[in-house]
């Protein structure tokens, strides 16, 4: 077990002296977890293959899954990429810093371990004040996947990070809850039209409003698609809690009815059942353990609580999680993408 140092810091009152230590650790090749506006990240110096290697070990992450390189300032980009397409320039002006990751052709400075041998590199500039300041003080670009054990839901709270990575990393900077709650949008800008490889906080319409057009990777649109997703990370089982997850679809009455019917049956079999619900339908689940993710009118609220709720039900040792679904538009697309992965695309089947 590694010796892990834990530092607590209020993002609205950053203490530069205190942050100098984790910044130095990053610069010198150690692993440091820090909050971003999406989820917590597990960072290391992106220019050092030894440092980046420690990320894969700590997470138990497959080596063919490339990492996102985080920067604090626009001028750091040139060293990492071989060219900056016009569309990317326009998108950066609007969405950086923020939850948009862009895929560029890589430069020779980026070690292969970061990109899993691809000739492209993912780059993002986070907007979280602690992340920004830490990366800037480190003075090096920071490769960082989500700070969860591989396969588990991404961490949105410090206790999630402590549970997964205490004893596995050199330092954890705790800075409270993350705001977006789902990982960044991953956008390939190397082609003529930008393509979303992973839906996230920045939506297709928002991107299209800047670039004129934006496509979504085919493999994401059809859950039964034989196509291999272009973003290597999307092929793995992800976000999976220990419990079996099943979704319910259709109209509200049909959806709630399916969940109640299934929950009754499972309860009769002695199973522990947790329901992922929304504010509007909580009244229907009396007598069951249910967590409301928020209002169906505010999908960004649902996005911010999904991973927390999946982890909460694991803490409660649920056997089965039954989940409502929401419309796949705007950030609802990202919510449904993560939920389908957590469920292994399984739906409640009612006869
Ligand atoms: O919000 C986020 O993006 C968080 C925070 C910490 O920044 N990070 C994150 O990283 O979610 P990670 O490693 O869990 O997910 C990165 C995704 C994976 O699906 C990976 O396959 C994809 O980005 N990716 C990275 N480099 C790529 C590349 N060159 N081409 C295609 N996909 C790439
Ligand atoms: Mg991840």
mmCIF file of C-alpha atoms and ligand atoms in Angstrom:
data_model
loop_
_atom_site.group_PDB
_atom_site.id
_atom_site.type_symbol
_atom_site.label_atom_id
_atom_site.label_comp_id
_atom_site.label_asym_id
_atom_site.label_seq_id
_atom_site.Cartn_x
_atom_site.Cartn_y
_atom_site.Cartn_z
ATOM 1 C CA UNK A 1 0.000 0.000 0.000
ATOM 2 C CA UNK A 2 1.232 3.477 -0.945
ATOM 3 C CA UNK A 3 1.365 6.326 1.562
ATOM 4 C CA UNK A 4 -1.411 8.674 0.471
ATOM 5 C CA UNK A 5 -1.437 12.307 1.562
ATOM 6 C CA UNK A 6 -4.840 13.935 1.806
ATOM 7 C CA UNK A 7 -5.326 17.677 1.452
ATOM 8 C CA UNK A 8 -8.680 19.398 1.988
ATOM 9 C CA UNK A 9 -9.276 22.682 0.227
ATOM 10 C CA UNK A 10 -12.291 24.905 -0.328
ATOM 11 C CA UNK A 11 -12.329 25.681 -4.082
ATOM 12 C CA UNK A 12 -13.585 29.183 -3.366
ATOM 13 C CA UNK A 13 -10.645 29.916 -1.025
ATOM 14 C CA UNK A 14 -7.585 28.398 -2.654
ATOM 15 C CA UNK A 15 -4.455 28.392 -0.526
ATOM 16 C CA UNK A 16 -1.560 28.593 -2.998
ATOM 17 C CA UNK A 17 1.040 27.621 -0.386
ATOM 18 C CA UNK A 18 -0.861 24.445 0.444
ATOM 19 C CA UNK A 19 -1.326 23.593 -3.236
ATOM 20 C CA UNK A 20 2.401 23.961 -3.932
ATOM 21 C CA UNK A 21 3.033 20.494 -2.518
ATOM 22 C CA UNK A 22 0.676 18.475 -4.783
ATOM 23 C CA UNK A 23 1.827 20.661 -7.702
ATOM 24 C CA UNK A 24 5.424 19.666 -6.969
ATOM 25 C CA UNK A 25 4.405 16.019 -6.664
ATOM 26 C CA UNK A 26 2.827 16.187 -10.132
ATOM 27 C CA UNK A 27 5.873 17.860 -11.610
ATOM 28 C CA UNK A 28 8.130 15.223 -10.111
ATOM 29 C CA UNK A 29 6.191 12.241 -11.455
ATOM 30 C CA UNK A 30 3.831 11.297 -8.605
ATOM 31 C CA UNK A 31 0.067 10.624 -8.849
ATOM 32 C CA UNK A 32 -2.347 13.272 -7.539
ATOM 33 C CA UNK A 33 -6.157 13.134 -7.495
ATOM 34 C CA UNK A 34 -7.987 16.463 -7.864
ATOM 35 C CA UNK A 35 -11.542 17.677 -8.480
ATOM 36 C CA UNK A 36 -12.630 18.996 -11.886
ATOM 37 C CA UNK A 37 -16.026 20.465 -12.785
ATOM 38 C CA UNK A 38 -17.064 17.079 -14.269
ATOM 39 C CA UNK A 39 -15.676 14.341 -12.009
ATOM 40 C CA UNK A 40 -12.489 13.845 -9.951
ATOM 41 C CA UNK A 41 -9.403 13.078 -12.035
ATOM 42 C CA UNK A 42 -6.342 10.912 -11.255
ATOM 43 C CA UNK A 43 -3.446 12.960 -12.603
ATOM 44 C CA UNK A 44 0.214 12.524 -13.478
ATOM 45 C CA UNK A 45 2.753 14.408 -15.596
ATOM 46 C CA UNK A 46 1.590 13.727 -19.167
ATOM 47 C CA UNK A 47 5.107 14.120 -20.565
ATOM 48 C CA UNK A 48 6.588 11.355 -18.405
ATOM 49 C CA UNK A 49 5.830 7.770 -19.395
ATOM 50 C CA UNK A 50 6.886 6.499 -15.976
ATOM 51 C CA UNK A 51 4.489 8.890 -14.244
ATOM 52 C CA UNK A 52 1.597 8.017 -16.570
ATOM 53 C CA UNK A 53 2.286 4.318 -16.060
ATOM 54 C CA UNK A 54 1.402 4.781 -12.365
ATOM 55 C CA UNK A 55 -2.118 5.917 -13.357
ATOM 56 C CA UNK A 56 -2.824 2.636 -15.138
ATOM 57 C CA UNK A 57 -1.550 0.651 -12.151
ATOM 58 C CA UNK A 58 -3.575 2.634 -9.574
ATOM 59 C CA UNK A 59 -6.838 2.307 -11.529
ATOM 60 C CA UNK A 60 -6.331 -1.184 -12.895
ATOM 61 C CA UNK A 61 -7.007 0.397 -16.291
ATOM 62 C CA UNK A 62 -6.447 -1.526 -19.556
ATOM 63 C CA UNK A 63 -3.418 -0.089 -21.373
ATOM 64 C CA UNK A 64 -5.297 0.221 -24.693
ATOM 65 C CA UNK A 65 -7.544 2.939 -23.247
ATOM 66 C CA UNK A 66 -5.993 6.386 -23.864
ATOM 67 C CA UNK A 67 -6.019 9.286 -21.397
ATOM 68 C CA UNK A 68 -7.113 12.916 -21.602
ATOM 69 C CA UNK A 69 -4.346 15.511 -21.195
ATOM 70 C CA UNK A 70 -5.416 18.477 -19.046
ATOM 71 C CA UNK A 71 -3.962 21.951 -19.546
ATOM 72 C CA UNK A 72 -4.427 25.248 -17.720
ATOM 73 C CA UNK A 73 -3.711 27.661 -20.555
ATOM 74 C CA UNK A 74 -4.358 27.788 -24.287
ATOM 75 C CA UNK A 75 -0.635 28.247 -25.056
ATOM 76 C CA UNK A 76 0.121 24.762 -23.690
ATOM 77 C CA UNK A 77 -1.807 23.152 -26.562
ATOM 78 C CA UNK A 78 0.736 23.686 -29.364
ATOM 79 C CA UNK A 79 3.360 21.479 -27.749
ATOM 80 C CA UNK A 80 0.908 18.568 -27.547
ATOM 81 C CA UNK A 81 -0.658 18.594 -31.013
ATOM 82 C CA UNK A 82 0.617 18.750 -34.586
ATOM 83 C CA UNK A 83 -2.100 21.108 -35.797
ATOM 84 C CA UNK A 84 -5.099 23.026 -34.489
ATOM 85 C CA UNK A 85 -8.068 22.854 -36.911
ATOM 86 C CA UNK A 86 -10.141 25.996 -37.418
ATOM 87 C CA UNK A 87 -13.269 24.425 -35.913
ATOM 88 C CA UNK A 88 -11.308 23.522 -32.779
ATOM 89 C CA UNK A 89 -10.099 27.078 -32.439
ATOM 90 C CA UNK A 90 -13.681 28.336 -32.572
ATOM 91 C CA UNK A 91 -14.864 25.711 -30.069
ATOM 92 C CA UNK A 92 -12.062 26.534 -27.642
ATOM 93 C CA UNK A 93 -13.031 30.190 -27.679
ATOM 94 C CA UNK A 94 -16.539 29.247 -26.537
ATOM 95 C CA UNK A 95 -16.180 26.117 -24.378
ATOM 96 C CA UNK A 96 -12.709 26.289 -22.801
ATOM 97 C CA UNK A 97 -12.225 26.156 -19.939
ATOM 98 C CA UNK A 98 -15.056 23.643 -19.518
ATOM 99 C CA UNK A 99 -16.325 20.074 -20.034
ATOM 100 C CA UNK A 100 -15.268 19.677 -23.678
ATOM 101 C CA UNK A 101 -12.400 17.334 -24.599
ATOM 102 C CA UNK A 102 -11.099 17.549 -28.149
ATOM 103 C CA UNK A 103 -9.158 14.925 -30.101
ATOM 104 C CA UNK A 104 -6.223 16.355 -32.118
ATOM 105 C CA UNK A 105 -3.381 14.848 -34.153
ATOM 106 C CA UNK A 106 -0.641 14.357 -31.571
ATOM 107 C CA UNK A 107 2.874 15.773 -31.470
ATOM 108 C CA UNK A 108 5.985 13.723 -30.700
ATOM 109 C CA UNK A 109 6.131 15.216 -27.205
ATOM 110 C CA UNK A 110 3.187 13.065 -26.043
ATOM 111 C CA UNK A 111 4.360 9.612 -24.957
ATOM 112 C CA UNK A 112 2.614 6.594 -26.525
ATOM 113 C CA UNK A 113 1.356 5.352 -23.173
ATOM 114 C CA UNK A 114 -0.907 8.446 -22.940
ATOM 115 C CA UNK A 115 -2.584 7.817 -26.290
ATOM 116 C CA UNK A 116 -2.448 4.006 -26.188
ATOM 117 C CA UNK A 117 -0.452 4.088 -29.409
ATOM 118 C CA UNK A 118 -3.000 6.200 -31.345
ATOM 119 C CA UNK A 119 -1.739 9.072 -33.496
ATOM 120 C CA UNK A 120 -4.256 11.381 -31.825
ATOM 121 C CA UNK A 121 -4.371 12.951 -28.362
ATOM 122 C CA UNK A 122 -7.336 14.064 -26.237
ATOM 123 C CA UNK A 123 -6.929 17.507 -24.630
ATOM 124 C CA UNK A 124 -9.141 19.394 -22.221
ATOM 125 C CA UNK A 125 -8.917 22.599 -20.169
ATOM 126 C CA UNK A 126 -10.963 22.158 -16.987
ATOM 127 C CA UNK A 127 -12.791 25.138 -15.485
ATOM 128 C CA UNK A 128 -12.700 23.991 -11.844
ATOM 129 C CA UNK A 129 -10.626 26.575 -9.919
ATOM 130 C CA UNK A 130 -8.621 23.932 -8.017
ATOM 131 C CA UNK A 131 -7.846 21.931 -11.161
ATOM 132 C CA UNK A 132 -6.836 25.032 -13.086
ATOM 133 C CA UNK A 133 -4.574 26.351 -10.349
ATOM 134 C CA UNK A 134 -2.987 22.985 -9.606
ATOM 135 C CA UNK A 135 -2.154 22.314 -13.279
ATOM 136 C CA UNK A 136 -0.794 25.810 -13.699
ATOM 137 C CA UNK A 137 1.402 25.501 -10.597
ATOM 138 C CA UNK A 138 2.609 22.061 -11.671
ATOM 139 C CA UNK A 139 3.866 23.638 -14.885
ATOM 140 C CA UNK A 140 3.323 20.436 -16.859
ATOM 141 C CA UNK A 141 0.315 19.083 -18.788
ATOM 142 C CA UNK A 142 -1.544 16.548 -16.646
ATOM 143 C CA UNK A 143 -2.858 13.237 -17.988
ATOM 144 C CA UNK A 144 -5.922 12.277 -15.958
ATOM 145 C CA UNK A 145 -8.659 9.687 -16.292
ATOM 146 C CA UNK A 146 -11.612 9.716 -13.912
ATOM 147 C CA UNK A 147 -10.359 8.855 -10.402
ATOM 148 C CA UNK A 148 -12.282 5.602 -9.957
ATOM 149 C CA UNK A 149 -11.152 1.989 -10.038
ATOM 150 C CA UNK A 150 -11.525 0.822 -13.629
ATOM 151 C CA UNK A 151 -15.132 -0.201 -14.319
ATOM 152 C CA UNK A 152 -16.652 1.652 -11.337
ATOM 153 C CA UNK A 153 -18.807 4.798 -11.572
ATOM 154 C CA UNK A 154 -16.730 7.998 -11.837
ATOM 155 C CA UNK A 155 -16.233 9.825 -8.507
ATOM 156 C CA UNK A 156 -18.206 13.005 -7.922
ATOM 157 C CA UNK A 157 -17.412 13.277 -4.188
ATOM 158 C CA UNK A 158 -14.242 12.961 -2.152
ATOM 159 C CA UNK A 159 -15.534 9.888 -0.296
ATOM 160 C CA UNK A 160 -15.816 8.054 -3.645
ATOM 161 C CA UNK A 161 -12.156 8.811 -4.348
ATOM 162 C CA UNK A 162 -11.033 7.797 -0.868
ATOM 163 C CA UNK A 163 -12.906 4.490 -1.185
ATOM 164 C CA UNK A 164 -11.387 3.620 -4.584
ATOM 165 C CA UNK A 165 -7.876 5.086 -4.448
ATOM 166 C CA UNK A 166 -6.698 5.634 -0.856
ATOM 167 C CA UNK A 167 -3.424 3.716 -0.558
ATOM 168 C CA UNK A 168 -3.016 3.568 -4.351
ATOM 169 C CA UNK A 169 -2.008 7.173 -5.181
ATOM 170 C CA UNK A 170 0.482 9.644 -3.694
ATOM 171 C CA UNK A 171 -1.898 12.492 -2.931
ATOM 172 C CA UNK A 172 -5.620 13.310 -2.952
ATOM 173 C CA UNK A 173 -6.824 16.920 -3.074
ATOM 174 C CA UNK A 174 -10.368 16.949 -1.673
ATOM 175 C CA UNK A 175 -12.446 19.881 -2.881
ATOM 176 C CA UNK A 176 -16.060 18.905 -2.334
ATOM 177 C CA UNK A 177 -18.658 17.803 -4.853
ATOM 178 C CA UNK A 178 -18.150 18.167 -8.591
ATOM 179 C CA UNK A 179 -20.789 20.215 -10.404
ATOM 180 C CA UNK A 180 -21.521 18.512 -13.733
ATOM 181 C CA UNK A 181 -21.299 14.978 -12.333
ATOM 182 C CA UNK A 182 -20.725 13.268 -15.718
ATOM 183 C CA UNK A 183 -17.488 13.222 -17.692
ATOM 184 C CA UNK A 184 -16.676 15.713 -20.445
ATOM 185 C CA UNK A 185 -17.936 15.471 -24.006
ATOM 186 C CA UNK A 186 -15.242 13.843 -26.160
ATOM 187 C CA UNK A 187 -15.202 15.410 -29.624
ATOM 188 C CA UNK A 188 -13.050 14.328 -32.561
ATOM 189 C CA UNK A 189 -12.024 17.466 -34.464
ATOM 190 C CA UNK A 190 -9.548 15.799 -36.831
ATOM 191 C CA UNK A 191 -12.097 15.324 -39.658
ATOM 192 C CA UNK A 192 -14.146 17.678 -41.836
ATOM 193 C CA UNK A 193 -17.153 17.564 -39.464
ATOM 194 C CA UNK A 194 -16.634 17.201 -35.694
ATOM 195 C CA UNK A 195 -17.852 13.883 -34.248
ATOM 196 C CA UNK A 196 -18.964 13.264 -30.666
ATOM 197 C CA UNK A 197 -17.303 10.077 -29.395
ATOM 198 C CA UNK A 198 -18.664 10.389 -25.852
ATOM 199 C CA UNK A 199 -21.689 12.568 -24.979
ATOM 200 C CA UNK A 200 -21.246 14.860 -21.978
ATOM 201 C CA UNK A 201 -21.762 18.276 -20.486
ATOM 202 C CA UNK A 202 -21.400 20.139 -23.782
ATOM 203 C CA UNK A 203 -24.210 19.054 -26.110
ATOM 204 C CA UNK A 204 -24.381 18.401 -29.845
ATOM 205 C CA UNK A 205 -26.566 21.475 -30.422
ATOM 206 C CA UNK A 206 -24.141 23.690 -28.535
ATOM 207 C CA UNK A 207 -21.267 22.391 -30.670
ATOM 208 C CA UNK A 208 -23.242 22.677 -33.917
ATOM 209 C CA UNK A 209 -24.120 26.271 -33.065
ATOM 210 C CA UNK A 210 -20.400 27.059 -33.272
ATOM 211 C CA UNK A 211 -19.218 24.768 -36.087
ATOM 212 C CA UNK A 212 -22.382 24.574 -38.194
ATOM 213 C CA UNK A 213 -22.552 20.774 -38.005
ATOM 214 C CA UNK A 214 -21.776 18.031 -35.513
ATOM 215 C CA UNK A 215 -22.153 14.274 -35.846
ATOM 216 C CA UNK A 216 -22.497 11.576 -33.228
ATOM 217 C CA UNK A 217 -20.379 8.416 -33.486
ATOM 218 C CA UNK A 218 -22.626 5.753 -35.104
ATOM 219 C CA UNK A 219 -21.674 3.203 -32.508
ATOM 220 C CA UNK A 220 -23.165 5.419 -29.791
ATOM 221 C CA UNK A 221 -26.488 5.862 -31.575
ATOM 222 C CA UNK A 222 -27.299 2.164 -31.890
ATOM 223 C CA UNK A 223 -26.814 0.199 -28.710
ATOM 224 C CA UNK A 224 -26.897 -3.043 -30.724
ATOM 225 C CA UNK A 225 -24.441 -1.706 -33.275
ATOM 226 C CA UNK A 226 -21.648 -4.066 -34.304
ATOM 227 C CA UNK A 227 -19.423 -1.015 -34.812
ATOM 228 C CA UNK A 228 -16.562 -0.561 -32.422
ATOM 229 C CA UNK A 229 -16.818 2.872 -30.802
ATOM 230 C CA UNK A 230 -14.059 5.213 -31.972
ATOM 231 C CA UNK A 231 -13.376 6.247 -28.417
ATOM 232 C CA UNK A 232 -11.615 3.140 -27.073
ATOM 233 C CA UNK A 233 -12.994 3.728 -23.574
ATOM 234 C CA UNK A 234 -16.573 3.332 -24.732
ATOM 235 C CA UNK A 235 -16.167 -0.389 -25.403
ATOM 236 C CA UNK A 236 -15.544 -1.322 -21.790
ATOM 237 C CA UNK A 237 -18.155 -2.144 -19.171
ATOM 238 C CA UNK A 238 -18.277 1.067 -17.265
ATOM 239 C CA UNK A 239 -19.968 2.789 -14.428
ATOM 240 C CA UNK A 240 -21.013 -0.600 -13.157
ATOM 241 C CA UNK A 241 -22.047 -0.872 -9.554
ATOM 242 C CA UNK A 242 -21.972 -4.280 -7.847
ATOM 243 C CA UNK A 243 -25.766 -4.570 -8.174
ATOM 244 C CA UNK A 244 -27.497 -5.651 -11.384
ATOM 245 C CA UNK A 245 -29.049 -2.617 -13.046
ATOM 246 C CA UNK A 246 -32.216 -2.698 -15.173
ATOM 247 C CA UNK A 247 -33.891 0.224 -16.932
ATOM 248 C CA UNK A 248 -37.571 0.869 -17.621
ATOM 249 C CA UNK A 249 -38.796 2.822 -20.630
ATOM 250 C CA UNK A 250 -41.998 3.894 -22.355
ATOM 251 C CA UNK A 251 -44.501 6.469 -21.131
ATOM 252 C CA UNK A 252 -44.463 7.538 -17.460
ATOM 253 C CA UNK A 253 -47.275 5.167 -16.383
ATOM 254 C CA UNK A 254 -45.774 2.208 -18.217
ATOM 255 C CA UNK A 255 -42.295 2.967 -16.822
ATOM 256 C CA UNK A 256 -43.400 3.374 -13.206
ATOM 257 C CA UNK A 257 -45.687 0.323 -13.533
ATOM 258 C CA UNK A 258 -42.832 -1.838 -14.820
ATOM 259 C CA UNK A 259 -40.559 -0.762 -11.963
ATOM 260 C CA UNK A 260 -43.225 -1.384 -9.312
ATOM 261 C CA UNK A 261 -44.123 -4.795 -10.754
ATOM 262 C CA UNK A 262 -40.491 -5.883 -10.933
ATOM 263 C CA UNK A 263 -39.689 -4.468 -7.487
ATOM 264 C CA UNK A 264 -42.610 -6.424 -5.929
ATOM 265 C CA UNK A 265 -41.463 -9.650 -7.572
ATOM 266 C CA UNK A 266 -37.847 -9.202 -6.510
ATOM 267 C CA UNK A 267 -38.872 -8.282 -2.976
ATOM 268 C CA UNK A 268 -40.947 -11.459 -2.774
ATOM 269 C CA UNK A 269 -37.800 -13.390 -3.734
ATOM 270 C CA UNK A 270 -35.941 -11.752 -0.842
ATOM 271 C CA UNK A 271 -33.818 -9.444 -3.016
ATOM 272 C CA UNK A 272 -32.726 -5.981 -1.893
ATOM 273 C CA UNK A 273 -33.974 -3.498 -4.466
ATOM 274 C CA UNK A 274 -33.080 0.173 -4.984
ATOM 275 C CA UNK A 275 -35.024 2.430 -7.332
ATOM 276 C CA UNK A 276 -33.467 5.306 -9.271
ATOM 277 C CA UNK A 277 -36.379 7.703 -9.587
ATOM 278 C CA UNK A 278 -37.202 11.300 -10.466
ATOM 279 C CA UNK A 279 -38.957 13.926 -8.312
ATOM 280 C CA UNK A 280 -42.188 13.704 -10.284
ATOM 281 C CA UNK A 281 -42.631 9.965 -9.596
ATOM 282 C CA UNK A 282 -41.285 9.568 -6.034
ATOM 283 C CA UNK A 283 -44.839 9.367 -4.644
ATOM 284 C CA UNK A 284 -45.414 6.139 -6.582
ATOM 285 C CA UNK A 285 -42.609 4.214 -4.865
ATOM 286 C CA UNK A 286 -43.892 4.241 -1.318
ATOM 287 C CA UNK A 287 -42.729 1.162 0.572
ATOM 288 C CA UNK A 288 -39.570 0.834 -1.539
ATOM 289 C CA UNK A 289 -36.056 2.251 -1.221
ATOM 290 C CA UNK A 290 -35.907 4.969 -3.858
ATOM 291 C CA UNK A 291 -33.503 7.822 -4.584
ATOM 292 C CA UNK A 292 -34.691 10.739 -6.633
ATOM 293 C CA UNK A 293 -32.039 12.020 -9.011
ATOM 294 C CA UNK A 294 -33.933 15.286 -9.484
ATOM 295 C CA UNK A 295 -36.680 16.720 -11.612
ATOM 296 C CA UNK A 296 -37.368 15.450 -15.141
ATOM 297 C CA UNK A 297 -37.579 19.146 -16.056
ATOM 298 C CA UNK A 298 -33.908 19.584 -15.067
ATOM 299 C CA UNK A 299 -31.812 16.807 -16.629
ATOM 300 C CA UNK A 300 -28.589 18.527 -15.560
ATOM 301 C CA UNK A 301 -29.651 17.837 -11.958
ATOM 302 C CA UNK A 302 -30.159 14.165 -12.825
ATOM 303 C CA UNK A 303 -26.717 14.108 -14.489
ATOM 304 C CA UNK A 304 -25.053 15.502 -11.384
ATOM 305 C CA UNK A 305 -26.453 12.767 -9.100
ATOM 306 C CA UNK A 306 -26.396 9.591 -11.210
ATOM 307 C CA UNK A 307 -22.956 8.287 -10.164
ATOM 308 C CA UNK A 308 -23.491 9.271 -6.532
ATOM 309 C CA UNK A 309 -26.750 7.284 -6.451
ATOM 310 C CA UNK A 310 -25.211 4.199 -8.100
ATOM 311 C CA UNK A 311 -22.457 4.235 -5.490
ATOM 312 C CA UNK A 312 -24.948 4.841 -2.670
ATOM 313 C CA UNK A 313 -26.907 1.713 -3.611
ATOM 314 C CA UNK A 314 -23.651 -0.265 -3.588
ATOM 315 C CA UNK A 315 -22.945 1.004 -0.068
ATOM 316 C CA UNK A 316 -26.419 -0.234 0.845
ATOM 317 C CA UNK A 317 -25.570 -3.656 -0.655
ATOM 318 C CA UNK A 318 -28.526 -3.674 -3.034
ATOM 319 C CA UNK A 319 -28.877 -6.794 -5.197
ATOM 320 C CA UNK A 320 -30.766 -5.024 -7.958
ATOM 321 C CA UNK A 321 -31.175 -1.406 -9.079
ATOM 322 C CA UNK A 322 -34.246 -0.501 -11.153
ATOM 323 C CA UNK A 323 -33.972 2.788 -12.979
ATOM 324 C CA UNK A 324 -36.266 5.243 -14.668
ATOM 325 C CA UNK A 325 -35.045 6.636 -17.993
ATOM 326 C CA UNK A 326 -35.167 10.144 -19.441
ATOM 327 C CA UNK A 327 -35.261 11.596 -22.918
ATOM 328 C CA UNK A 328 -32.062 11.324 -24.926
ATOM 329 C CA UNK A 329 -31.698 14.959 -25.748
ATOM 330 C CA UNK A 330 -29.249 17.628 -24.579
ATOM 331 C CA UNK A 331 -27.459 16.350 -21.442
ATOM 332 C CA UNK A 332 -30.103 13.595 -21.239
ATOM 333 C CA UNK A 333 -28.112 11.890 -23.997
ATOM 334 C CA UNK A 334 -25.070 11.704 -21.725
ATOM 335 C CA UNK A 335 -27.183 10.504 -18.782
ATOM 336 C CA UNK A 336 -28.710 7.709 -20.882
ATOM 337 C CA UNK A 337 -25.309 6.768 -22.323
ATOM 338 C CA UNK A 338 -23.875 6.210 -18.818
ATOM 339 C CA UNK A 339 -27.045 4.551 -17.518
ATOM 340 C CA UNK A 340 -27.146 2.088 -20.434
ATOM 341 C CA UNK A 341 -23.532 1.177 -19.719
ATOM 342 C CA UNK A 342 -24.230 0.725 -16.015
ATOM 343 C CA UNK A 343 -27.155 -1.538 -16.963
ATOM 344 C CA UNK A 344 -25.227 -3.414 -19.654
ATOM 345 C CA UNK A 345 -28.185 -2.252 -21.779
ATOM 346 C CA UNK A 346 -30.632 -4.478 -19.889
ATOM 347 C CA UNK A 347 -34.301 -3.494 -19.635
ATOM 348 C CA UNK A 348 -37.051 -4.729 -17.352
ATOM 349 C CA UNK A 349 -39.048 -7.261 -19.359
ATOM 350 C CA UNK A 350 -42.715 -7.427 -18.343
ATOM 351 C CA UNK A 351 -44.985 -10.102 -19.703
HETATM 352 O O1 LIG B 1 -14.529 14.810 -17.580
HETATM 353 C C1 LIG B 1 -13.614 14.075 -17.932
HETATM 354 O O2 LIG B 1 -13.324 13.895 -19.138
HETATM 355 C C2 LIG B 1 -12.789 13.375 -16.852
HETATM 356 C C3 LIG B 1 -12.069 14.441 -16.034
HETATM 357 C C4 LIG B 1 -11.152 13.861 -15.007
HETATM 358 O O3 LIG B 1 -11.397 15.313 -16.901
HETATM 359 N N1 LIG B 1 -11.885 12.444 -17.419
HETATM 360 C C5 LIG B 1 -12.285 11.265 -17.969
HETATM 361 O O4 LIG B 1 -11.256 10.484 -18.424
HETATM 362 O O5 LIG B 1 -13.451 10.921 -18.042
HETATM 363 P P1 LIG B 1 -11.423 8.944 -18.782
HETATM 364 O O6 LIG B 1 -10.044 8.453 -18.995
HETATM 365 O O7 LIG B 1 -12.221 8.263 -17.744
HETATM 366 O O8 LIG B 1 -12.148 8.939 -20.176
HETATM 367 C C6 LIG B 1 -11.470 9.388 -21.343
HETATM 368 C C7 LIG B 1 -12.218 8.968 -22.578
HETATM 369 C C8 LIG B 1 -12.137 7.482 -22.788
HETATM 370 O O9 LIG B 1 -13.391 7.015 -23.280
HETATM 371 C C9 LIG B 1 -11.033 7.361 -23.848
HETATM 372 O O10 LIG B 1 -11.141 6.193 -24.616
HETATM 373 C C10 LIG B 1 -11.272 8.615 -24.667
HETATM 374 O O11 LIG B 1 -11.604 9.594 -23.700
HETATM 375 N N2 LIG B 1 -10.050 9.036 -25.387
HETATM 376 C C11 LIG B 1 -8.892 9.476 -24.872
HETATM 377 N N3 LIG B 1 -7.989 9.716 -25.846
HETATM 378 C C12 LIG B 1 -8.607 9.423 -27.012
HETATM 379 C C13 LIG B 1 -8.214 9.447 -28.391
HETATM 380 N N4 LIG B 1 -6.979 9.841 -28.756
HETATM 381 N N5 LIG B 1 -9.118 9.079 -29.326
HETATM 382 C C14 LIG B 1 -10.367 8.691 -28.967
HETATM 383 N N6 LIG B 1 -10.801 8.631 -27.684
HETATM 384 C C15 LIG B 1 -9.932 8.984 -26.723
HETATM 385 MG MG1 LIG B 2 -13.474 7.011 -16.737
#
